[in-house]
mmCIF file of C-alpha atoms and ligand atoms in Angstrom:
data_model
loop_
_atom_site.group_PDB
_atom_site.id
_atom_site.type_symbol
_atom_site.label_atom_id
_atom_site.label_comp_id
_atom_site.label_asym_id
_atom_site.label_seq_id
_atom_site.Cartn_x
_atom_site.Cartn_y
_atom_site.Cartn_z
ATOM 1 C CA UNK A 529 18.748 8.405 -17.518
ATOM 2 C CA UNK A 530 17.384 5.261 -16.523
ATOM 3 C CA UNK A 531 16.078 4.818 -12.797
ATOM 4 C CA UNK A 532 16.885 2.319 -10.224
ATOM 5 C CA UNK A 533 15.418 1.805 -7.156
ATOM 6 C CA UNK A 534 16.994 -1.085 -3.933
ATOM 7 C CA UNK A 535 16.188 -1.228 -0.293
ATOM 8 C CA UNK A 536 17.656 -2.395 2.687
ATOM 9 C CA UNK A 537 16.234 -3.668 5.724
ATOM 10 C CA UNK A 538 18.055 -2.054 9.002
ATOM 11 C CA UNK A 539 17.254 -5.136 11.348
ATOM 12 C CA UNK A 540 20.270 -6.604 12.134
ATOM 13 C CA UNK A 541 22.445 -3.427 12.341
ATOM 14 C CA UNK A 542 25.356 -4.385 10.734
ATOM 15 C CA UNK A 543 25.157 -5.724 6.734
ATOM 16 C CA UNK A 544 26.512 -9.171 5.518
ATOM 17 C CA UNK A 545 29.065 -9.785 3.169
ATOM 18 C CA UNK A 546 26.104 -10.917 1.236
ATOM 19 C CA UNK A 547 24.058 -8.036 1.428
ATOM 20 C CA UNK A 548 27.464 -5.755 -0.071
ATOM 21 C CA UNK A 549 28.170 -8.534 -2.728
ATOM 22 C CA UNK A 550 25.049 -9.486 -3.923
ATOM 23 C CA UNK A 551 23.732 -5.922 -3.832
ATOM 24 C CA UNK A 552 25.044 -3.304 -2.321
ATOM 25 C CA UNK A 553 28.166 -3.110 -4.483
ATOM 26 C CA UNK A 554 25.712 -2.872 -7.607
ATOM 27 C CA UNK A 555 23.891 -0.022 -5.746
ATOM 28 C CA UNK A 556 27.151 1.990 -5.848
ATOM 29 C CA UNK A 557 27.844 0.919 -9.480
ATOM 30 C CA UNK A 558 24.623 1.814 -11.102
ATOM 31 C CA UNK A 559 24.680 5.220 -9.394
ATOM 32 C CA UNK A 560 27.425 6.372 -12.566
ATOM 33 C CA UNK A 561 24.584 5.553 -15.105
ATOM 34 C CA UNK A 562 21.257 5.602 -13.411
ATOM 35 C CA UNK A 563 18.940 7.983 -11.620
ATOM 36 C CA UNK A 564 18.904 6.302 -8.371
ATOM 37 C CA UNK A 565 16.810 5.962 -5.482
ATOM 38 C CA UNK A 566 17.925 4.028 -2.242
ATOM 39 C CA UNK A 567 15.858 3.206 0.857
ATOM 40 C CA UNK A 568 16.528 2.019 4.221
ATOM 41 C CA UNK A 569 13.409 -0.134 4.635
ATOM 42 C CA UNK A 570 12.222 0.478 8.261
ATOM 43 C CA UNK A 571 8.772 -0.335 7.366
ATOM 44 C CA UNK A 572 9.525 -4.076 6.354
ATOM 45 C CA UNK A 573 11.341 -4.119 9.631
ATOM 46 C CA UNK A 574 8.546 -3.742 11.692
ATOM 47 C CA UNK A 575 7.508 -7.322 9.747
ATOM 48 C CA UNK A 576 8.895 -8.907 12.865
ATOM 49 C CA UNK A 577 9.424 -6.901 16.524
ATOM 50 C CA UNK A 578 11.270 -4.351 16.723
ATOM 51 C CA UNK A 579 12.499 -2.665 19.609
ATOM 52 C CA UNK A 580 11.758 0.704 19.277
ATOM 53 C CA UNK A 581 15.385 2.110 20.258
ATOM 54 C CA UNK A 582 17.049 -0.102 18.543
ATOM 55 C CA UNK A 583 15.166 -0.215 15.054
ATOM 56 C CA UNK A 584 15.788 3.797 15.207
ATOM 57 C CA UNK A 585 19.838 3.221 16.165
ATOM 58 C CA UNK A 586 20.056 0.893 13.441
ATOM 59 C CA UNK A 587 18.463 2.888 10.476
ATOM 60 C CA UNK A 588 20.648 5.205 10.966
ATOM 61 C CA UNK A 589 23.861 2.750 11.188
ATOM 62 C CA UNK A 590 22.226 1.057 7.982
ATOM 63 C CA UNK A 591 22.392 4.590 6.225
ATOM 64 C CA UNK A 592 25.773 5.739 7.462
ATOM 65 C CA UNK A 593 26.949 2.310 6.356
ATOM 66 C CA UNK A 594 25.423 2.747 2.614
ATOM 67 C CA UNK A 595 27.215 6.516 2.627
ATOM 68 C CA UNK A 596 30.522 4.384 3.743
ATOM 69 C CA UNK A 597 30.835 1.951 0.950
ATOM 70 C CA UNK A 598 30.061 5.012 -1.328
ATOM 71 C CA UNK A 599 26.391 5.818 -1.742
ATOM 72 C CA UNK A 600 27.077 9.365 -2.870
ATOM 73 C CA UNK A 601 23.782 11.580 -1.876
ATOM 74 C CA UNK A 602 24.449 13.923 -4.243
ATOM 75 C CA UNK A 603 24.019 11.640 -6.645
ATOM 76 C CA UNK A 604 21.413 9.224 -5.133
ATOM 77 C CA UNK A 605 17.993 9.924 -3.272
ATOM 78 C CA UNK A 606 18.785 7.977 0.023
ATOM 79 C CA UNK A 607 16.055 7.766 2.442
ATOM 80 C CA UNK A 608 14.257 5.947 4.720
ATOM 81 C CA UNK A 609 11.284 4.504 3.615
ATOM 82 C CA UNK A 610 8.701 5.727 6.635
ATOM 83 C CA UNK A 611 9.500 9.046 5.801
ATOM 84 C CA UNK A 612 8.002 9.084 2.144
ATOM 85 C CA UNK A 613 4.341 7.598 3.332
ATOM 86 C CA UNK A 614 3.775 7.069 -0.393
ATOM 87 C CA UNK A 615 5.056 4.099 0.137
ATOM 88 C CA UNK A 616 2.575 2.553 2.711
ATOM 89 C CA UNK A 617 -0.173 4.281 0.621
ATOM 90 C CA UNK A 618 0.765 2.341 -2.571
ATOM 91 C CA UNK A 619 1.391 -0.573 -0.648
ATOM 92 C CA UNK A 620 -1.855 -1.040 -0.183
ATOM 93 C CA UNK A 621 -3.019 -0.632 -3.607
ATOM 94 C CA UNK A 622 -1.360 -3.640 -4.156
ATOM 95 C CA UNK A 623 -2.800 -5.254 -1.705
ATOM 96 C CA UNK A 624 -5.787 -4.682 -3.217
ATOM 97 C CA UNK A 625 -4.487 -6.456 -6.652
ATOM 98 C CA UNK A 626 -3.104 -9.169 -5.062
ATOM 99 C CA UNK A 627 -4.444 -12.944 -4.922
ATOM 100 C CA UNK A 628 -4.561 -14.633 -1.828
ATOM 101 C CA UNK A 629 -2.742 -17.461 -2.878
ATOM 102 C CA UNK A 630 -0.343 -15.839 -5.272
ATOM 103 C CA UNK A 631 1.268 -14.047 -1.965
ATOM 104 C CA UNK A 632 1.264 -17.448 -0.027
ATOM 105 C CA UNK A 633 3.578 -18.807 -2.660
ATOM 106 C CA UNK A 634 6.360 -16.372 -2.274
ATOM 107 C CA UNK A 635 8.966 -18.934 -0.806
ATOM 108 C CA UNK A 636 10.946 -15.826 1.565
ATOM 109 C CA UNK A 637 7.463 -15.842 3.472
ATOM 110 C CA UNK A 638 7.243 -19.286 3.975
ATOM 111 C CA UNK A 639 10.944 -19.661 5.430
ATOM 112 C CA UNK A 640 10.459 -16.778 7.735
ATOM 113 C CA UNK A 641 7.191 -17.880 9.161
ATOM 114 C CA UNK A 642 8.176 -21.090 9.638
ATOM 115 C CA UNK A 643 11.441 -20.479 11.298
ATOM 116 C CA UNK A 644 9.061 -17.721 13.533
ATOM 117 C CA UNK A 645 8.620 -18.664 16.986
ATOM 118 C CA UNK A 646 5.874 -16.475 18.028
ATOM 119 C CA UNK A 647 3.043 -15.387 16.145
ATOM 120 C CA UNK A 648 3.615 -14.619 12.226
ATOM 121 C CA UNK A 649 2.031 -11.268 11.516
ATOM 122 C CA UNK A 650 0.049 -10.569 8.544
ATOM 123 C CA UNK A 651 2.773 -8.012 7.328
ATOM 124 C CA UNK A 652 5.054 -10.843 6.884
ATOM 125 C CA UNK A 653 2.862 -12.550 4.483
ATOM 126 C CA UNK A 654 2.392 -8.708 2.816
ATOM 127 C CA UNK A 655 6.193 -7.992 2.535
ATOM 128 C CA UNK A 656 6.693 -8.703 -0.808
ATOM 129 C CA UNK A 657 3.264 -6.687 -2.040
ATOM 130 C CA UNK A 658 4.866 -3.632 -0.017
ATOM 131 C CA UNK A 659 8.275 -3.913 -1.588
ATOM 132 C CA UNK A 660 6.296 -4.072 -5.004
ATOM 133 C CA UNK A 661 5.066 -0.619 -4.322
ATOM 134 C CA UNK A 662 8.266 0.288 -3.268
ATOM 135 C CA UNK A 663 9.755 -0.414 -6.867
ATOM 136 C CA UNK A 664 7.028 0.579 -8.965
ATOM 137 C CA UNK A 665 6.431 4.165 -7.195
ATOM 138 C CA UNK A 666 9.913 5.301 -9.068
ATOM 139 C CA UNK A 667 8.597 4.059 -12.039
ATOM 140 C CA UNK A 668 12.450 1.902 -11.847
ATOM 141 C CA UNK A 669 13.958 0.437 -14.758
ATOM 142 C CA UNK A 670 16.083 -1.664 -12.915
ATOM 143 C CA UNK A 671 15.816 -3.239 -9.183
ATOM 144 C CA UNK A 672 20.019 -4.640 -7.967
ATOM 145 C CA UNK A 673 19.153 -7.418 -5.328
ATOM 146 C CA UNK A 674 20.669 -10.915 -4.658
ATOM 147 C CA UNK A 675 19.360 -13.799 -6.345
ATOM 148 C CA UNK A 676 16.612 -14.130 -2.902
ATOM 149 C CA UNK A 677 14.723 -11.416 -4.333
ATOM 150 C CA UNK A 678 13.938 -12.665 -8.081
ATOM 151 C CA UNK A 679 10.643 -14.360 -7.030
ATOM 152 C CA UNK A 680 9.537 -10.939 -5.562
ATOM 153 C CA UNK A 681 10.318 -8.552 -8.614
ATOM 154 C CA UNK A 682 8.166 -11.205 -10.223
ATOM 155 C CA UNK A 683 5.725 -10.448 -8.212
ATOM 156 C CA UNK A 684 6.348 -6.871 -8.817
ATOM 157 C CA UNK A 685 6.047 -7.020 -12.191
ATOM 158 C CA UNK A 686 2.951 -8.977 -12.137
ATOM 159 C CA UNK A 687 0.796 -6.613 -10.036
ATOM 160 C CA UNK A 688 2.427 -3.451 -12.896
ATOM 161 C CA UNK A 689 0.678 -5.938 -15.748
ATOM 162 C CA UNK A 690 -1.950 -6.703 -13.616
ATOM 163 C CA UNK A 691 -2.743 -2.530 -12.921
ATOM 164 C CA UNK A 692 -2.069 -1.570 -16.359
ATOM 165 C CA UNK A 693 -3.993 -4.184 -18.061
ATOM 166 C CA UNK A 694 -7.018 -3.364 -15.635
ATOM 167 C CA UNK A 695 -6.777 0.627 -15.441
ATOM 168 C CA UNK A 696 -4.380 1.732 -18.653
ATOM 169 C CA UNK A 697 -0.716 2.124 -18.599
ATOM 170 C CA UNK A 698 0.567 3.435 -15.216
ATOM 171 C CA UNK A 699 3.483 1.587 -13.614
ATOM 172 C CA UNK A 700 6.979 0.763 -16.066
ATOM 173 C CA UNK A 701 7.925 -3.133 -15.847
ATOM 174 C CA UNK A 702 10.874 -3.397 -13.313
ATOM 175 C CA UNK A 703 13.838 -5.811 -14.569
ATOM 176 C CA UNK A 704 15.728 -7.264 -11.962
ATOM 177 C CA UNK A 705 19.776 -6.368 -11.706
ATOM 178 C CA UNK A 706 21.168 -9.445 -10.405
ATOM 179 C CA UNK A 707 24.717 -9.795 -10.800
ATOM 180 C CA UNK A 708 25.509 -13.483 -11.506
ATOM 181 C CA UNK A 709 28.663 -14.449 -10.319
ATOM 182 C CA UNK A 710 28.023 -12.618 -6.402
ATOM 183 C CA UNK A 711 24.328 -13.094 -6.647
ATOM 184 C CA UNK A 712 23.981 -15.614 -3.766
ATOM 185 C CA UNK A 713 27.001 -15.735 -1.215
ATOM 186 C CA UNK A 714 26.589 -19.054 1.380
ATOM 187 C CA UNK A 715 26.844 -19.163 4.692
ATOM 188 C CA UNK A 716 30.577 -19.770 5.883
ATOM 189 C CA UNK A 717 29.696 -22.846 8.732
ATOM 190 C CA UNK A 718 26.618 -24.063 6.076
ATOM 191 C CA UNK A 719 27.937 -23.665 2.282
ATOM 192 C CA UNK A 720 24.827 -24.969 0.884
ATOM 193 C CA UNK A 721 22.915 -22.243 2.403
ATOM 194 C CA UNK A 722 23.080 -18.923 1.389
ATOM 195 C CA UNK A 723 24.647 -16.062 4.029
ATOM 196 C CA UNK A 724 21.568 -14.764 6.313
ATOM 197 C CA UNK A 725 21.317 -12.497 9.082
ATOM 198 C CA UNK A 726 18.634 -14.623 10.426
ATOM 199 C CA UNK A 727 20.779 -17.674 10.638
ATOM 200 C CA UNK A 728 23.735 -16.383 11.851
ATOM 201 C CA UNK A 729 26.452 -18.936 11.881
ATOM 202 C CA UNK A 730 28.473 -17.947 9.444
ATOM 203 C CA UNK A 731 27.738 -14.234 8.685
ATOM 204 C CA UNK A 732 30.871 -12.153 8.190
ATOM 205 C CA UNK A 733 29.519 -8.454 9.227
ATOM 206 C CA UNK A 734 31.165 -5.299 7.904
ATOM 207 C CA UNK A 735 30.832 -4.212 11.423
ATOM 208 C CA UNK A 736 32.091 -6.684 13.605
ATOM 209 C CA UNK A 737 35.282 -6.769 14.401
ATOM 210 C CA UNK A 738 37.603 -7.555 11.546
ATOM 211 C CA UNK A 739 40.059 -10.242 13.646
ATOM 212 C CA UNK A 740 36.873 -11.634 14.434
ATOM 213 C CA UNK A 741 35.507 -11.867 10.820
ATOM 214 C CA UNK A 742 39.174 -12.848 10.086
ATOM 215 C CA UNK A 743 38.316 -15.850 12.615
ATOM 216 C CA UNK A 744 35.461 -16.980 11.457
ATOM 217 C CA UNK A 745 37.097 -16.725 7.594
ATOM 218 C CA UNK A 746 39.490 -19.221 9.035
ATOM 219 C CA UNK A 747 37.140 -21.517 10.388
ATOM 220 C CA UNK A 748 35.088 -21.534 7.535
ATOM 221 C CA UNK A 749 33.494 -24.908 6.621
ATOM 222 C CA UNK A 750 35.521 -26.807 3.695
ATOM 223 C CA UNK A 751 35.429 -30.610 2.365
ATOM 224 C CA UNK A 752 38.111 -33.434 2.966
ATOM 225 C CA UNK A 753 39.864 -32.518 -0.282
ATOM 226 C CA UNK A 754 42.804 -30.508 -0.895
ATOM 227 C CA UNK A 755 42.848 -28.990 -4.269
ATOM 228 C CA UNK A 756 41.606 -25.746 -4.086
ATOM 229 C CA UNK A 757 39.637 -25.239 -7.508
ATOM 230 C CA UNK A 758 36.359 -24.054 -8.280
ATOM 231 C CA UNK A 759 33.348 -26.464 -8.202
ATOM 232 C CA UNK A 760 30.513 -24.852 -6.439
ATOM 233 C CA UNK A 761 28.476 -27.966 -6.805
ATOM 234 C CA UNK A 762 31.009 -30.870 -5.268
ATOM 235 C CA UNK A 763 33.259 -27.861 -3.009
ATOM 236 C CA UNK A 764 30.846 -25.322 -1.919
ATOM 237 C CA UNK A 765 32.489 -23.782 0.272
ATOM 238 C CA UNK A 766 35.925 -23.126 -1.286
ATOM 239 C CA UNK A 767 34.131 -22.477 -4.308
ATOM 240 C CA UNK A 768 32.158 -19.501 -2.059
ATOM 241 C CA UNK A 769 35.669 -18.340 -0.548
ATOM 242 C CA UNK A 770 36.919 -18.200 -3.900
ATOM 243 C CA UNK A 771 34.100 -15.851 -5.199
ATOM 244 C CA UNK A 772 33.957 -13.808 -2.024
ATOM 245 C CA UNK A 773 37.690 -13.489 -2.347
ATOM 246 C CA UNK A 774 37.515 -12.543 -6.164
ATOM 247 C CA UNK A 775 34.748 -10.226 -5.357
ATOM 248 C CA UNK A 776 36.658 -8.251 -3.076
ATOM 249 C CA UNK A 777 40.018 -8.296 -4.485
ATOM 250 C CA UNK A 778 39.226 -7.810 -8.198
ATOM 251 C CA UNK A 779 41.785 -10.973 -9.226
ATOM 252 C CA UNK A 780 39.508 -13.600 -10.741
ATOM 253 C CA UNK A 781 38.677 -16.981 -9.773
ATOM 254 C CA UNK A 782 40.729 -18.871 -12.594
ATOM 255 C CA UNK A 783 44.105 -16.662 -11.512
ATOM 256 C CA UNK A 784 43.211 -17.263 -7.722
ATOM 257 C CA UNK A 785 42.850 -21.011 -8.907
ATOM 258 C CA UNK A 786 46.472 -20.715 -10.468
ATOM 259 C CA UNK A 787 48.171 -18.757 -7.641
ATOM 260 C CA UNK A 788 47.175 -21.092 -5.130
ATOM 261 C CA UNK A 789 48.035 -24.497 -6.647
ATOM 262 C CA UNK A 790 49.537 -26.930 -4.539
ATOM 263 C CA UNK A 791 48.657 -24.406 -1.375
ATOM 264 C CA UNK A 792 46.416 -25.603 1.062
ATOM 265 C CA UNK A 793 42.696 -24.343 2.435
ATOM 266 C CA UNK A 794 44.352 -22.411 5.438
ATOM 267 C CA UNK A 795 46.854 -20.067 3.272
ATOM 268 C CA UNK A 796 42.972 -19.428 0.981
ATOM 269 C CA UNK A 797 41.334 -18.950 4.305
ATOM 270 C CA UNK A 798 43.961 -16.831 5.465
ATOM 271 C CA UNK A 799 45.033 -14.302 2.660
ATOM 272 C CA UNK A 800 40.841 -14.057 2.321
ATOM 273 C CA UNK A 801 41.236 -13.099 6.022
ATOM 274 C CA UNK A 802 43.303 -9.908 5.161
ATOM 275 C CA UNK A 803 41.913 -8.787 1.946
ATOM 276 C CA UNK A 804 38.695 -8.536 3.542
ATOM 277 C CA UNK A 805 40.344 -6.335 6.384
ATOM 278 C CA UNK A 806 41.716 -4.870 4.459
ATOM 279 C CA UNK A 807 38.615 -3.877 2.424
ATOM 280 C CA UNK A 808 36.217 -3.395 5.637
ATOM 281 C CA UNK A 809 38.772 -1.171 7.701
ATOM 282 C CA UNK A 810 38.456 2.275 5.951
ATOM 283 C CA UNK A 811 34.848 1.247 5.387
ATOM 284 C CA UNK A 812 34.373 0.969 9.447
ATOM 285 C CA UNK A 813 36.034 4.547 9.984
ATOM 286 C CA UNK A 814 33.817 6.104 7.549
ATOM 287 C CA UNK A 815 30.884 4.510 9.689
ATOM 288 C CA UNK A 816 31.850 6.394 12.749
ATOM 289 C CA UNK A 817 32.633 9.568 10.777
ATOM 290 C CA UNK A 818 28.723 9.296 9.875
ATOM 291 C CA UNK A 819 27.591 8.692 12.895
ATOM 292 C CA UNK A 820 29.547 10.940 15.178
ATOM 293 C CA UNK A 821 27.603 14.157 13.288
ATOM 294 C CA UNK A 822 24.241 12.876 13.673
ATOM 295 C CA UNK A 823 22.380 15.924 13.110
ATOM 296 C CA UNK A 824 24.304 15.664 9.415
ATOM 297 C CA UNK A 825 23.247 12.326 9.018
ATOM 298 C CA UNK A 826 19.233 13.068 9.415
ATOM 299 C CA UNK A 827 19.578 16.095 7.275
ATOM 300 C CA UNK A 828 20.913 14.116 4.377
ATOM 301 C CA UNK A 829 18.511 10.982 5.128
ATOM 302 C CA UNK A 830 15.811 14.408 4.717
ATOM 303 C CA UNK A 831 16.939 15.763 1.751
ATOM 304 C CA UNK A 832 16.905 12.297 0.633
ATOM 305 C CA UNK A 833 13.147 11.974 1.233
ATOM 306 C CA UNK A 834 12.331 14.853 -0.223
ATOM 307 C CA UNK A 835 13.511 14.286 -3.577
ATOM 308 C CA UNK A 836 11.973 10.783 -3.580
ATOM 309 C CA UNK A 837 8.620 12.434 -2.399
ATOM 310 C CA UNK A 838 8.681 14.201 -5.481
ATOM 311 C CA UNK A 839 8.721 11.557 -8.007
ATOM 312 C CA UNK A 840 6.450 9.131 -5.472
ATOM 313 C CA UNK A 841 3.669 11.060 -4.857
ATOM 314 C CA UNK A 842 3.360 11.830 -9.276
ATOM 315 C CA UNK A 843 3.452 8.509 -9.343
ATOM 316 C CA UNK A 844 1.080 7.620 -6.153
ATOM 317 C CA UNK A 845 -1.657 10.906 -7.456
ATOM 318 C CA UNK A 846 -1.847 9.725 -11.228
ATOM 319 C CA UNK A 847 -2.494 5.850 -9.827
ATOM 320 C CA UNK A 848 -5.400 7.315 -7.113
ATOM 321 C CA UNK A 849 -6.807 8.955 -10.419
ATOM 322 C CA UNK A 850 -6.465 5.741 -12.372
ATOM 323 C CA UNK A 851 -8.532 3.856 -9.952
ATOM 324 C CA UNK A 852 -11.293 6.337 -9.670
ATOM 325 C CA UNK A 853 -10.344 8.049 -6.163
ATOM 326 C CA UNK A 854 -12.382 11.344 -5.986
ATOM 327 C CA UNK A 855 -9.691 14.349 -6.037
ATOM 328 C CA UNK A 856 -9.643 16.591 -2.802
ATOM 329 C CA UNK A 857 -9.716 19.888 -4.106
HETATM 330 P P1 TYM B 306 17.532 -7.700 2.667
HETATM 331 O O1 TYM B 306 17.581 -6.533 3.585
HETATM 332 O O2 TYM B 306 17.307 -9.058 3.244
HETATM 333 O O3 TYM B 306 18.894 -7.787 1.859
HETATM 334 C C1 TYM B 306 19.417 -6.673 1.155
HETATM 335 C C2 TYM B 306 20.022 -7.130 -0.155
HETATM 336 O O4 TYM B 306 21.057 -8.099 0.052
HETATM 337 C C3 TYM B 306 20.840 -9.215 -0.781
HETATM 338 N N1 TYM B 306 21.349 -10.416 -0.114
HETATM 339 C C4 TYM B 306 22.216 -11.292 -0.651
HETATM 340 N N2 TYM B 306 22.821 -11.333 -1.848
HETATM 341 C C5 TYM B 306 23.677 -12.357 -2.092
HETATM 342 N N3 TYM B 306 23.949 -13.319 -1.189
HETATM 343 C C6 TYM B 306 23.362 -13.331 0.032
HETATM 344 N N4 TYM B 306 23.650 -14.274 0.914
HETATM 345 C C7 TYM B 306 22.456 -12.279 0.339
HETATM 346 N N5 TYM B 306 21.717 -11.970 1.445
HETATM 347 C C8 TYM B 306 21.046 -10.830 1.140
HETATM 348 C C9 TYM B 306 19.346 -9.267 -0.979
HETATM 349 O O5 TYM B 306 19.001 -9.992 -2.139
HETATM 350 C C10 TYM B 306 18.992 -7.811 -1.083
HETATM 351 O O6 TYM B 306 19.159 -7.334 -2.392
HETATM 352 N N6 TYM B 306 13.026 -7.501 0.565
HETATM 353 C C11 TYM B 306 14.346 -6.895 0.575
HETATM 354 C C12 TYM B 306 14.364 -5.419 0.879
HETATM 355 C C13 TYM B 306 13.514 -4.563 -0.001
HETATM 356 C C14 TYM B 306 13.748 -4.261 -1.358
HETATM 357 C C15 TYM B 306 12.693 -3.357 -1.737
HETATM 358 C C16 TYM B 306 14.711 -4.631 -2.291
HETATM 359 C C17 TYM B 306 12.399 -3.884 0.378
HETATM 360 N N7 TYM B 306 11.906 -3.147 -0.653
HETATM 361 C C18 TYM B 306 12.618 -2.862 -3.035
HETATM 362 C C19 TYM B 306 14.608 -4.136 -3.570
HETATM 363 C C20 TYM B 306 13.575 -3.250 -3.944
HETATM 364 C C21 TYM B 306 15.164 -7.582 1.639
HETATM 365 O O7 TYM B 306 14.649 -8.110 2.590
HETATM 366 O O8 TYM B 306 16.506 -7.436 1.492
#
């Protein structure tokens, strides 16, 4: 079977509608046809401060939320990244293969510095050299992100050639899984950008709660039009309610077009409202299921590890070799 490899960065806690549609919900998918390996990516977190208590709290609410929209662990490794060190180990491997102003032009790093208030760390600017080794340790076939994360597989993939060409044929060429029609979900109150938990406007969270979410759904920013149709490029943001609602409900765009003819924004807004309530409800008291046997939780998150440990640290001992490491015997 082919492999597959994602991550997840715990920061804000809760996940975005754009985090389940753009990826997520591929994560899930791809777990019926691929070998698959999952992460909770605490060590990218740390790319900004983190408060201790709260970066531990929210890896495990990232992981019981991946087990709640249906990351099956028998199925999938699902760890946490910090616990297979292969990963930091690799990491800097790449570092090592990486030009100076190749990382500098990775546009994610460039947004988050500047939008940084305080000091940017160097780990900011190495994110996307870490989340290369992250990929290319499982030797993936396939990487399911939102469209934000193309330039970084690039990247990826570049540092594989790059290692192969320069040390013989050690890391497979990642493609990335982007699904097109979800791949970039905008922010509800800014259409134009896409959903972000670092501009948090608005974010519909799968945790908050859902007459909240319903709220904000409501207030979401339209145009001075009334036909509801589907133009992304002249009515962003119906044309993002209608994805988000097709998404979600399964009915496509053209027959949500159809059904709501001569209806106006608010019944959209609204009947969006409920199917996503409808959607996140069970998906909340799974959550708390997960979290209310903690010692459970850790013990899968460990079992998780191990079995990416196995296939990381082939892949970490054959690239040590490859560069000339001397072997500890
Ligand atoms: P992160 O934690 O920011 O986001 C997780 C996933 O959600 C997708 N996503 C979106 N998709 C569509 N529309 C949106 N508005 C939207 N916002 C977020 C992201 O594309 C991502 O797939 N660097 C990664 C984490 C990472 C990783 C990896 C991913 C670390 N190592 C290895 C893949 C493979 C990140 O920050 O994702």
């Amino acid at each position: 079977r082919p492999r597959v490899l994602s991550g997840i960065q715990p920061t804000a806690g809760s996940f975005h509608l754009g985090n389940y549609l753009g990826a997520l919900r591929q994560w899930v998918a791809l777990q019926e046809t691929h070998d698959a390996f999952y992460c909770v990516v605490d060590l990218h977190a740390i790319t900004v401060a983190q408060d201790p208590k709260v970066l531990r709290q929210n890896t495990r609410v990232s992981a019981a939320q991946l087990l709640a929209l249906g990351i099956d662990p028998e199925r999938s490794a699902l760890f946490v990244q910090s616990h297979v060190p292969e990963h930091a180990q690799l990491g800097w491997v790449m570092q090592c293969l990486t030009g100076f102003g190749e990382a500098g032009r990775m546009t994610q790093f460039k947004d988050k510095s500047a939008r940084q208030e305080a000091g940017v760390g160097v780990g900011l600017f190495t994110y996307p050299i870490l989340q290369a080794a992250d990929i290319l340790l499982y030797q993936a076939h396939h990487v399911p992100v939102g469209e934000d994360q193309r330039q970084h597989l690039e990247l990826t993939r570049d540092l594989a050639q790059r290692f192969n060409t320069r040390y013989g044929k050690t890391f497979r060429l990642p493609e990335p899984y982007i699904v097109k029609d979800t791949a970039k979900i905008y922010d509800l109150q800014d259409p134009t950008s896409k959903m972000s938990k670092s501009v948090p406007a608005g974010v519909v969270e799968l945790l908050d709660d859902p007459k909240r979410s319903a709220k904000k759904i409501r207030s979401a920013v339209t145009d001075t039009g009334r036909e509801i149709v589907y133009d992304p490029e002249h009515k962003a943001g119906v044309s993002n309610l209608l994805v988000i609602h097709s998404a979600l409900s399964g009915e496509s765009v053209d027959s949500l077009v159809a059904r709501f003819e001569g209806k106006g924004y608010g019944d959209l807004k609204k009947e969006l409202g409920e199917v996503f309530t409808e959607f996140v409800t069970p998906v909340q008291a799974r959550v708390d299921a997960y979290l209310a046997d903690l010692p459970e939780l850790d013990k899968v998150l460990a079992r998780g590890a191990e079995r990416a440990r196995e296939v990381a640290s082939r892949t970490l001992a054959r690239t040590y070799e490859r560069i000339g490491f001397l072997a500890r015997t």
